[in-house]
Short mmCIF file of C-alpha atoms in Angstrom, two decimals:
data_model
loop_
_atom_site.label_atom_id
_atom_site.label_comp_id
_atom_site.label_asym_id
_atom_site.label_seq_id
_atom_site.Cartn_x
_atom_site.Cartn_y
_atom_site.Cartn_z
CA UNK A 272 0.00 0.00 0.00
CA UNK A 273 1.06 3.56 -0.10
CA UNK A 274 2.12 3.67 3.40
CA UNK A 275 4.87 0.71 2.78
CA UNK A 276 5.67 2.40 -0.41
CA UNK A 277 6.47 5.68 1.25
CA UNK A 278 8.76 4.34 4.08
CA UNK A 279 10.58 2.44 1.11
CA UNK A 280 10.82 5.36 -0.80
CA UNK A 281 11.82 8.12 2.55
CA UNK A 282 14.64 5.03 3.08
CA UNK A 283 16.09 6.22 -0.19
CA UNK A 284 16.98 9.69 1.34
CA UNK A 285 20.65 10.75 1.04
CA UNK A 286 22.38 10.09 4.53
CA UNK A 287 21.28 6.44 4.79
CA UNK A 288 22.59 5.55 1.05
CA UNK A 289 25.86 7.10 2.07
CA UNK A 290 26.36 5.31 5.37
CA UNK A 291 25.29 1.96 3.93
CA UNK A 292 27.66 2.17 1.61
CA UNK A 293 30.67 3.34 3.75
CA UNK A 294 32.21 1.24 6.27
CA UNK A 295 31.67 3.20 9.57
CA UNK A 296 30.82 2.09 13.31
CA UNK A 297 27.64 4.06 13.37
CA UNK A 298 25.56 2.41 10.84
CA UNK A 299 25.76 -1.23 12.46
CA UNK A 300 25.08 0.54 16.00
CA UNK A 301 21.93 2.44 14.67
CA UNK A 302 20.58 -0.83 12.90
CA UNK A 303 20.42 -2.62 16.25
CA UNK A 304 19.77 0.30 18.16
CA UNK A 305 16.56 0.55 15.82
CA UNK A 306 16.35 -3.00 16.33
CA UNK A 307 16.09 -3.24 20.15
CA UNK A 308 13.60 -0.13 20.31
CA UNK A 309 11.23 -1.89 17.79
CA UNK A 310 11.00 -5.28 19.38
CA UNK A 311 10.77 -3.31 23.21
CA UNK A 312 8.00 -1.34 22.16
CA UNK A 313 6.76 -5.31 21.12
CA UNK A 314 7.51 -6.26 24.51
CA UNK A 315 5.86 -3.45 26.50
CA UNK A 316 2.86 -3.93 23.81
CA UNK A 317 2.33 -7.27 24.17
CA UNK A 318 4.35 -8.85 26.89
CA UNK A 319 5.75 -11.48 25.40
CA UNK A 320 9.43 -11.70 26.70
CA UNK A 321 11.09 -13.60 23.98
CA UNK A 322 10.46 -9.98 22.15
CA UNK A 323 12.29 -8.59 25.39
CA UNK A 324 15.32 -10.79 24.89
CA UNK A 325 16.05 -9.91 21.35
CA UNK A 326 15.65 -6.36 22.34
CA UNK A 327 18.73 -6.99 24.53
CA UNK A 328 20.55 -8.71 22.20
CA UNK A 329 20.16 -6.36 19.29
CA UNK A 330 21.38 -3.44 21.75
CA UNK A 331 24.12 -5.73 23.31
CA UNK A 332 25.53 -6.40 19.85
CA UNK A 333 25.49 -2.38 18.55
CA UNK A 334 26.82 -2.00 21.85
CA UNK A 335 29.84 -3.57 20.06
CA UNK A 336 29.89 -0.94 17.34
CA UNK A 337 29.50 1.68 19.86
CA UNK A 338 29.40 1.15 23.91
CA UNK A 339 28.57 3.90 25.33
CA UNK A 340 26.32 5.36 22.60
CA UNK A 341 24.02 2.67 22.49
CA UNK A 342 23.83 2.49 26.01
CA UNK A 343 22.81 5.40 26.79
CA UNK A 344 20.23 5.44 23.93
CA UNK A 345 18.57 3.10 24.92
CA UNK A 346 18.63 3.93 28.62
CA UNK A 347 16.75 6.89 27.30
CA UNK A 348 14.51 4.76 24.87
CA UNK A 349 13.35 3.10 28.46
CA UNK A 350 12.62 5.73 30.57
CA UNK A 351 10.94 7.72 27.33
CA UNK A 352 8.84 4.74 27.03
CA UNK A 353 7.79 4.66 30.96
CA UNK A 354 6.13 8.10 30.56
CA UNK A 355 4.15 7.19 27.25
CA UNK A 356 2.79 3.96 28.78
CA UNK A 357 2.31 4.52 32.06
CA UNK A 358 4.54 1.95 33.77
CA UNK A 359 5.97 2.30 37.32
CA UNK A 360 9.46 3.07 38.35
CA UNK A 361 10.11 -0.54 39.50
CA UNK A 362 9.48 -1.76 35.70
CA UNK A 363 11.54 0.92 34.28
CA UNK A 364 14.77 -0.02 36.76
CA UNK A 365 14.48 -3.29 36.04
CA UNK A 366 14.31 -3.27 32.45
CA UNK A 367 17.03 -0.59 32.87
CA UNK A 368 19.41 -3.07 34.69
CA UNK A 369 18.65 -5.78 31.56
CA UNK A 370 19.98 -3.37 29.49
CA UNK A 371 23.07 -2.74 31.01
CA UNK A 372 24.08 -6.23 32.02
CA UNK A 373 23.29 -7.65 28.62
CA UNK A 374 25.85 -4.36 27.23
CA UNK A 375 28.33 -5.54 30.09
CA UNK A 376 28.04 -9.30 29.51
CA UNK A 377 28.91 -9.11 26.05
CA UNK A 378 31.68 -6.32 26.19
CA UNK A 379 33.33 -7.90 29.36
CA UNK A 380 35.19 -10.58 27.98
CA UNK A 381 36.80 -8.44 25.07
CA UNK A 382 37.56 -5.18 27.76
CA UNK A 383 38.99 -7.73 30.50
CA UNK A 384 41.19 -9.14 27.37
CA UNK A 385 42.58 -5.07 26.71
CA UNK A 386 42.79 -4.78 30.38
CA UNK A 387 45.28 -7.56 31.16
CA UNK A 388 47.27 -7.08 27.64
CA UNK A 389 47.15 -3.04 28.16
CA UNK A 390 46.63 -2.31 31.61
CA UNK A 391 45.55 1.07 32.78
CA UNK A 392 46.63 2.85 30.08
CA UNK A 393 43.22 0.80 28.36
CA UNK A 394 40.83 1.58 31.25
CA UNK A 395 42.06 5.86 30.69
CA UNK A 396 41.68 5.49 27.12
CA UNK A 397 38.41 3.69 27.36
CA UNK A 398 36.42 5.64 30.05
CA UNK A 399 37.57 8.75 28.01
CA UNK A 400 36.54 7.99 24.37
CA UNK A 401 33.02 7.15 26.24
CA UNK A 402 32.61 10.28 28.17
CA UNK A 403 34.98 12.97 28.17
CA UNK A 404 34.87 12.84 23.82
CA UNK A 405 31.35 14.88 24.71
CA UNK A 406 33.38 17.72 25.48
CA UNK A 407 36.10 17.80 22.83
CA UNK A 408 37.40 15.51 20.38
CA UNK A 409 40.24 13.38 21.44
CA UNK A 410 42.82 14.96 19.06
CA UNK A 411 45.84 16.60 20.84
CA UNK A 412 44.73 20.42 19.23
CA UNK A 413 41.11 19.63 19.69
CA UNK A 414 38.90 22.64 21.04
CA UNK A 415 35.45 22.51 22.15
CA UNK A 416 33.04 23.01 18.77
CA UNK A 417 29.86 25.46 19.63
CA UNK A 418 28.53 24.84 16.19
CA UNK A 419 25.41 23.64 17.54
CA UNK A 420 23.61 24.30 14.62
CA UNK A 421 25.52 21.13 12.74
CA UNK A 422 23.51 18.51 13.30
CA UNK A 423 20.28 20.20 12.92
CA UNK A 424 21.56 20.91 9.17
CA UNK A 425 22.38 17.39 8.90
CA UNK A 426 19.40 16.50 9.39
CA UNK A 427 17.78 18.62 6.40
CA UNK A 428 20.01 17.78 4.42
CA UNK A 429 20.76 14.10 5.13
CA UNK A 430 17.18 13.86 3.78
CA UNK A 431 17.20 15.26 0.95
CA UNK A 432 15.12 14.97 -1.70
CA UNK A 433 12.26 14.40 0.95
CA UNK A 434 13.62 17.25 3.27
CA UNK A 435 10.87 19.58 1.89
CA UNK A 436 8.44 17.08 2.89
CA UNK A 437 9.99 17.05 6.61
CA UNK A 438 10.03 20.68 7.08
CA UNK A 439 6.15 21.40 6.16
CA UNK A 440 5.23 18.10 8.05
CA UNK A 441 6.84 18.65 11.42
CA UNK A 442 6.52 22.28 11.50
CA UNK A 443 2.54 22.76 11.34
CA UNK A 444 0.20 23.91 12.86
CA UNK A 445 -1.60 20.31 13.94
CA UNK A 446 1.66 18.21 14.52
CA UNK A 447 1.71 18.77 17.87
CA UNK A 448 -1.90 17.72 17.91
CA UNK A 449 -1.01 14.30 16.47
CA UNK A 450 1.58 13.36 18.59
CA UNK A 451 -0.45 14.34 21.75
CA UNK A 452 -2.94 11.75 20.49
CA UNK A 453 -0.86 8.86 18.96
CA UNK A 454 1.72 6.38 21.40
CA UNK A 455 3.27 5.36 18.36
CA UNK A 456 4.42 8.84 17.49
CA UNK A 457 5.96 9.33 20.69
CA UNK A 458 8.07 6.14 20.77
CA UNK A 459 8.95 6.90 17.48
CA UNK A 460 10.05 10.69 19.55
CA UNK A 461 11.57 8.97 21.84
CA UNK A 462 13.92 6.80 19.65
CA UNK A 463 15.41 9.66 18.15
CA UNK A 464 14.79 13.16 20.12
CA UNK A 465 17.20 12.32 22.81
CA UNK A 466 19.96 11.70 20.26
CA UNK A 467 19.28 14.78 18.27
CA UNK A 468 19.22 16.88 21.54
CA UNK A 469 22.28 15.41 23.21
CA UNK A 470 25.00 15.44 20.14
CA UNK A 471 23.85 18.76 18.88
CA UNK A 472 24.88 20.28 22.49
CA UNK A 473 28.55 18.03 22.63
CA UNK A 474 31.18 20.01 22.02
CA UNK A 475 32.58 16.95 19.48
CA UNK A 476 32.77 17.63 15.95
CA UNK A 477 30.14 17.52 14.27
CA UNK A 478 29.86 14.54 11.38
CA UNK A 479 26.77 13.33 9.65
CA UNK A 480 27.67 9.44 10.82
CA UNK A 481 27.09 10.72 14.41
CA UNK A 482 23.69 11.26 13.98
CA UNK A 483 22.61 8.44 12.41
CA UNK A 484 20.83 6.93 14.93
CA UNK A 485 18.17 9.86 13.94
CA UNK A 486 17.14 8.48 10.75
CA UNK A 487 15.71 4.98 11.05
CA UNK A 488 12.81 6.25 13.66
CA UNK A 489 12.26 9.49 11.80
CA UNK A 490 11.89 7.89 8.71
CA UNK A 491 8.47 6.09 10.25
CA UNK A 492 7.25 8.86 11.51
CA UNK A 493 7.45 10.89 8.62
CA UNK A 494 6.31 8.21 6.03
CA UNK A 495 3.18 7.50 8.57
CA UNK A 496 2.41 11.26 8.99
CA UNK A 497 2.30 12.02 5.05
CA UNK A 498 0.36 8.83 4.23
CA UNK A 499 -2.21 9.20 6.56
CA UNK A 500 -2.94 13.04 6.77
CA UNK A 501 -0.82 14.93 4.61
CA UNK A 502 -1.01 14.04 1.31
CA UNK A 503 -4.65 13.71 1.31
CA UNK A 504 -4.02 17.49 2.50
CA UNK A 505 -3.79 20.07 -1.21
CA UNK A 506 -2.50 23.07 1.34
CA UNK A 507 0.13 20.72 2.50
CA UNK A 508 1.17 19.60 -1.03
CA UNK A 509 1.14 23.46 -2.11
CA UNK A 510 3.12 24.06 0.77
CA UNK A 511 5.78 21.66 0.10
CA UNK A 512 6.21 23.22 -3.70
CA UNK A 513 6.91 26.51 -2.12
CA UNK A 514 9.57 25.26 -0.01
CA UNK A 515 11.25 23.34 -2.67
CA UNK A 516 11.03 26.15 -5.34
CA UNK A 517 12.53 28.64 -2.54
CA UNK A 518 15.39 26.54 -1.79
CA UNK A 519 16.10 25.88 -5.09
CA UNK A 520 16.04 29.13 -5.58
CA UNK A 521 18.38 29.70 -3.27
CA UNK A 522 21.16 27.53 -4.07
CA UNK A 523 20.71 28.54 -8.00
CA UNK A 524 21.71 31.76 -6.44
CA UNK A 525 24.75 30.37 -4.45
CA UNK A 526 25.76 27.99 -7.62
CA UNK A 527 26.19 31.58 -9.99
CA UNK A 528 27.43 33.20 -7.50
CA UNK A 529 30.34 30.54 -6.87
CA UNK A 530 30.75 30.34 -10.93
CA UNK A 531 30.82 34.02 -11.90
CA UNK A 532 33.91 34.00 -8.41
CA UNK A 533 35.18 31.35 -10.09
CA UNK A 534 35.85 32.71 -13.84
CA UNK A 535 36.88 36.23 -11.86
CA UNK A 536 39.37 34.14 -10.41
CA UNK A 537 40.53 32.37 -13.27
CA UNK A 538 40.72 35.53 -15.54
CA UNK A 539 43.00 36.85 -13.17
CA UNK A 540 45.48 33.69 -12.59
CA UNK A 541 45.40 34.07 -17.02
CA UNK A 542 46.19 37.69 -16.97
CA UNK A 543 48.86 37.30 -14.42
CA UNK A 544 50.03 33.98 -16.17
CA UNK A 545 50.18 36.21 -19.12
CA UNK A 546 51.93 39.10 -17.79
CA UNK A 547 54.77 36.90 -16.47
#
């Protein structure tokens, strides 16, 4: 149907393609972090804890790819999850606890096997690159980056050619609205607002790969949103032709500007070249 078509098709946006195709840590972390918070929300939705186990093994093996990150994600994805269903405190520690002794089982035998070749030099290289690379990369000349606009902008335009489609269907009028009303849009919030929030602030720098734990969640929530309100919507489909004529627009502009610089630029090297 036109719902499946349209998360195929918003899977086709640009920052997925490239990570898929690159060999990073990231993009194996977000597939099982996407992983563990789809068969969770199974678990809390039906109760059936076989779903609950493969939740903890999908984020125990990302946690592979990416300790700390995936961790705390889904530490977040838990207690996110407590306030849209209701559950008590109790539940949410426990599940909590799962989470972090499947991560610990599975990473213990590997860090025990760096501790006893490396020693503490390991354990102060470890405990950093999981917590103090917030700050500041881990480069020597590294400064703090306040560019906390980065990730935002990788967002927009990691999906691209459906970012027009993002920007008029998040920021209406009735989105709120929707969310208030719907569970599955806020788990879907929940899988990828805390991430979004927490790496814009970090004072890391800022690459695309970082974020990718975004995407997956997003993805849903826009295809679901468009198939079932907007596109039945004309003022949201006239809406989305504005934006995409004004920011083509807009880079035209940029792309003439760069190319009318760049023939200034090149008449002078051949004058000078000439002159010589």
């Amino acid at each position: 149907g036109i719902r499946d078509d349209l998360v195929t098709g918003v899977q086709t946006c640009a920052l997925p393609i490239y990570l898929s195709k690159t060999p990073m840590y990231d993009w194996p972390a977000t597939i099982f972090y996407f992983a563990f918070c789809g068969f969770y929300w199974l678990y809390l939705k039906d109760g059936n804890k076989a779903h609950f186990a493969i939740a903890l093994g999908a984020i125990a093996i990302g946690s592979l790819s990416r300790f700390s990150i995936c961790m705390g994600l889904a530490g977040f994805f838990v207690i996110g999850s407590k306030w849209v269903y209701r559950r008590s405190m109790m539940l949410m520690i426990r599940d909590g606890l799962f989470v972090l002794a499947a991560i610990l089982l599975v990473n213990l035998p590997w860090m025990w096997g760096q501790v006893v070749s490396h020693g503490e030099s390991f354990l102060s290289t470890f405990i950093y690159d999981n917590t103090g690379r917030y700050i500041k990369s881990t480069r020597p000349d590294a400064t703090v980056r306040t560019d906390y606009y980065g990730f935002p902008l990788y967002v927009l335009v990691g999906f691209l050619p459906y970012t027009f489609c993002l920007l008029a269907s998040f920021f209406q009028k009735g989105f709120l609205d929707r969310i208030k009303a719907n569970q599955s849009y806020q788990m879907l919030l929940v899988a990828f607002l805390p991430c979004l929030i927490l790496f814009t602030f970090s004072g890391h720098t800022k690459l695309g790969r970082y974020i990718a734990y975004v995407f997956p969640p997003m993805m849903m929530l826009l295809a679901h949103t468009l198939s079932t309100f907007d596109l039945k919507n004309p003022a949201y489909i006239k809406r989305c032709k504005k934006l995409m004529l004004g920011t083509f627009l807009g880079l035209s502009v940029l792309i003439v500007i760069q190319i009318v610089q760049f023939m200034k630029e090149a008449q002078e090297r051949s004058e000078e070249h000439t002159s010589e």
